[in-house]
Amino acid sequence: MPLLAGQLGVEFFDEKLNNLYANWLLDHVYAIREAATNNLKKLVEKFGHEWAQNTIIPKVLNMARDQNYLIRMTCLFCINVLAQSCGPELTQKVMLPTVLGLASDPVANVRFNVAKTLQKICPVVGSGALQNQVKPCLEKLNQDSDADVKFFSIEAFSILFEKFKEVIQAM
C-alpha cells in the first residue's frame, strides 16, 4: 500500500484509498490489522507528519473508544509505530493522552499493552511527560490485580528508570 500510495500521491490516497486502509485497521483478522499497522510508518514517511496528524492519527485515536478490545489494542499497536515516525511533539501532545486513558481499560490485555506501549514510546516522549504522566501511570499499573499487567508495567518501569539515569548522567 505505501508504494502504491507514493506513486498515486496523497490526494488520490486520501480520496480513494484512505477509507479502505482505515477499514483494514478494523478488520476481524489480526494479520490484516497487523499489516495495516506496520504500513503506517511508511505512509507517514511518504506523506509527512502533517498528513498523519490530520488524516490517520484521528482515526487511530478514535479506535481507543471501540467496544471491541482487539481494536483498542490495535490502536496501541498503531501508536507504537506512529510515535517513532511522528516525533516527540505529536506523540506527547496527541497520542500519549490516549495511551494513558487506556490504562483504565476493563480488559487486562489492553492494560498490559498500555505498559508495553509506554515502554516503546518512552524514548520519544520528553522527560517532563515521563516524570509527570508516564511514571504515575506505570505505578498504577504496577498495583493491578492482573499478573501480566504487573509484569509488563515493571518491565516498562525499568526502561523508564534507565532513561532517567541517562538524563541525569547527561547533566
XYZ file of C-alpha atoms in Angstrom:
171
model
C 0.000 0.000 0.000
C 2.730 2.585 0.793
C 4.360 2.019 -2.609
C 1.048 2.435 -4.394
C 0.212 5.468 -2.252
C 3.554 7.047 -3.084
C 3.030 6.553 -6.806
C -0.552 7.824 -6.835
C 0.016 10.732 -4.444
C -1.519 11.966 -1.245
C -4.662 13.438 -2.831
C -5.564 10.188 -4.605
C -4.808 8.169 -1.465
C -6.978 10.396 0.714
C -9.823 10.397 -1.793
C -9.872 6.758 -2.900
C -7.832 4.584 -0.546
C -7.889 6.185 2.899
C -11.226 4.680 3.970
C -10.213 1.267 2.661
C -6.950 1.497 4.600
C -8.768 2.604 7.764
C -11.096 -0.391 7.421
C -8.080 -2.692 7.342
C -7.148 -1.381 10.800
C -10.595 -2.534 11.974
C -10.584 -5.896 10.214
C -11.594 -9.018 12.142
C -8.440 -10.834 11.015
C -5.376 -9.984 13.113
C -2.906 -10.444 10.241
C -4.692 -7.766 8.199
C -4.739 -5.326 11.142
C -1.062 -6.065 11.775
C -0.062 -5.485 8.133
C -2.007 -2.214 8.043
C -0.367 -1.124 11.298
C 3.123 -1.921 10.019
C 2.489 0.108 6.861
C 1.622 3.225 8.862
C 5.275 4.161 9.324
C 5.897 4.041 5.574
C 2.798 6.100 4.851
C 3.865 8.770 7.351
C 7.344 8.818 5.833
C 5.777 9.273 2.363
C 3.160 11.870 3.233
C 4.628 13.599 6.306
C 3.715 14.408 9.896
C 1.090 16.989 8.997
C -0.775 14.452 6.870
C -0.570 11.937 9.716
C -1.874 14.444 12.245
C -4.790 15.493 10.047
C -5.710 12.184 8.443
C -4.540 8.991 10.134
C -3.953 9.871 13.802
C -7.581 10.966 14.452
C -8.800 7.630 13.069
C -6.288 5.710 15.178
C -7.188 7.610 18.351
C -10.880 7.030 17.685
C -10.152 3.283 17.794
C -9.439 3.662 21.538
C -13.185 4.077 22.080
C -14.187 0.956 20.135
C -16.245 -1.628 22.008
C -14.027 -4.444 20.747
C -10.902 -4.755 22.885
C -8.939 -6.077 19.888
C -9.475 -2.759 18.113
C -8.405 -0.854 21.242
C -5.232 -2.961 21.257
C -4.704 -2.207 17.560
C -4.903 1.477 18.483
C -1.975 0.918 20.850
C -0.036 -1.027 18.203
C -0.552 1.854 15.773
C 0.699 4.353 18.345
C 3.833 2.222 18.803
C 4.556 2.620 15.092
C 3.410 6.231 14.738
C 5.382 7.550 17.722
C 8.696 6.832 16.063
C 7.619 8.355 12.760
C 5.771 11.382 14.121
C 8.303 12.518 16.711
C 8.098 13.813 20.271
C 5.640 16.703 19.930
C 2.835 14.763 18.248
C 3.460 11.716 20.400
C 3.399 13.600 23.676
C 0.574 16.034 22.959
C -1.731 13.940 20.784
C -1.107 10.228 21.299
C 0.124 9.908 24.900
C -3.203 11.018 26.457
C -4.985 8.201 24.615
C -2.463 5.635 25.853
C -2.811 6.900 29.409
C -6.598 6.761 29.136
C -6.478 3.110 28.109
C -4.618 2.291 31.347
C -8.058 2.096 32.987
C -9.489 -0.267 30.383
C -11.587 -3.101 31.821
C -9.670 -5.695 29.743
C -6.309 -6.787 31.183
C -4.803 -7.425 27.736
C -5.386 -3.779 26.850
C -3.846 -2.609 30.142
C -0.683 -4.678 29.724
C -0.395 -3.420 26.166
C -0.571 0.110 27.589
C 2.530 -0.744 29.629
C 4.230 -2.177 26.543
C 3.298 0.916 24.523
C 4.627 3.235 27.216
C 7.858 1.244 27.183
C 8.099 1.556 23.414
C 7.317 5.271 23.164
C 9.419 6.174 26.218
C 12.436 7.273 24.104
C 10.222 9.616 22.079
C 8.435 11.340 24.981
C 10.043 14.256 26.829
C 11.399 13.833 30.336
C 8.700 16.074 31.862
C 5.932 13.860 30.496
C 7.824 10.765 31.576
C 8.028 12.046 35.131
C 4.566 13.596 35.411
C 2.414 11.292 33.264
C 4.123 8.020 32.320
C 5.660 7.212 35.697
C 2.388 7.614 37.675
C 0.562 5.528 35.087
C 3.096 2.712 35.345
C 2.957 2.902 39.142
C -0.830 2.487 38.922
C -0.466 -0.472 36.541
C 2.084 -1.997 38.906
C -0.711 -2.229 41.501
C -3.060 -4.011 39.052
C -4.708 -7.248 40.117
C -3.659 -8.975 36.861
C -0.217 -10.632 36.932
C 0.537 -9.874 33.272
C -0.281 -6.201 33.708
C 2.065 -6.071 36.706
C 4.816 -7.896 34.814
C 4.752 -5.565 31.805
C 4.440 -2.443 33.940
C 7.527 -3.453 35.933
C 9.374 -4.136 32.686
C 8.360 -0.731 31.284
C 9.265 0.942 34.567
C 12.789 -0.475 34.359
C 13.184 1.037 30.871
C 11.868 4.355 32.191
C 14.364 4.192 35.070
C 17.228 3.653 32.598
C 16.077 6.695 30.602
C 16.075 8.812 33.770
C 19.595 7.610 34.592
C 20.766 8.697 31.133
C 19.190 12.141 31.567
C 20.773 12.583 35.000
C 24.193 11.454 33.754
C 23.980 13.896 30.827
C 23.502 16.833 33.226
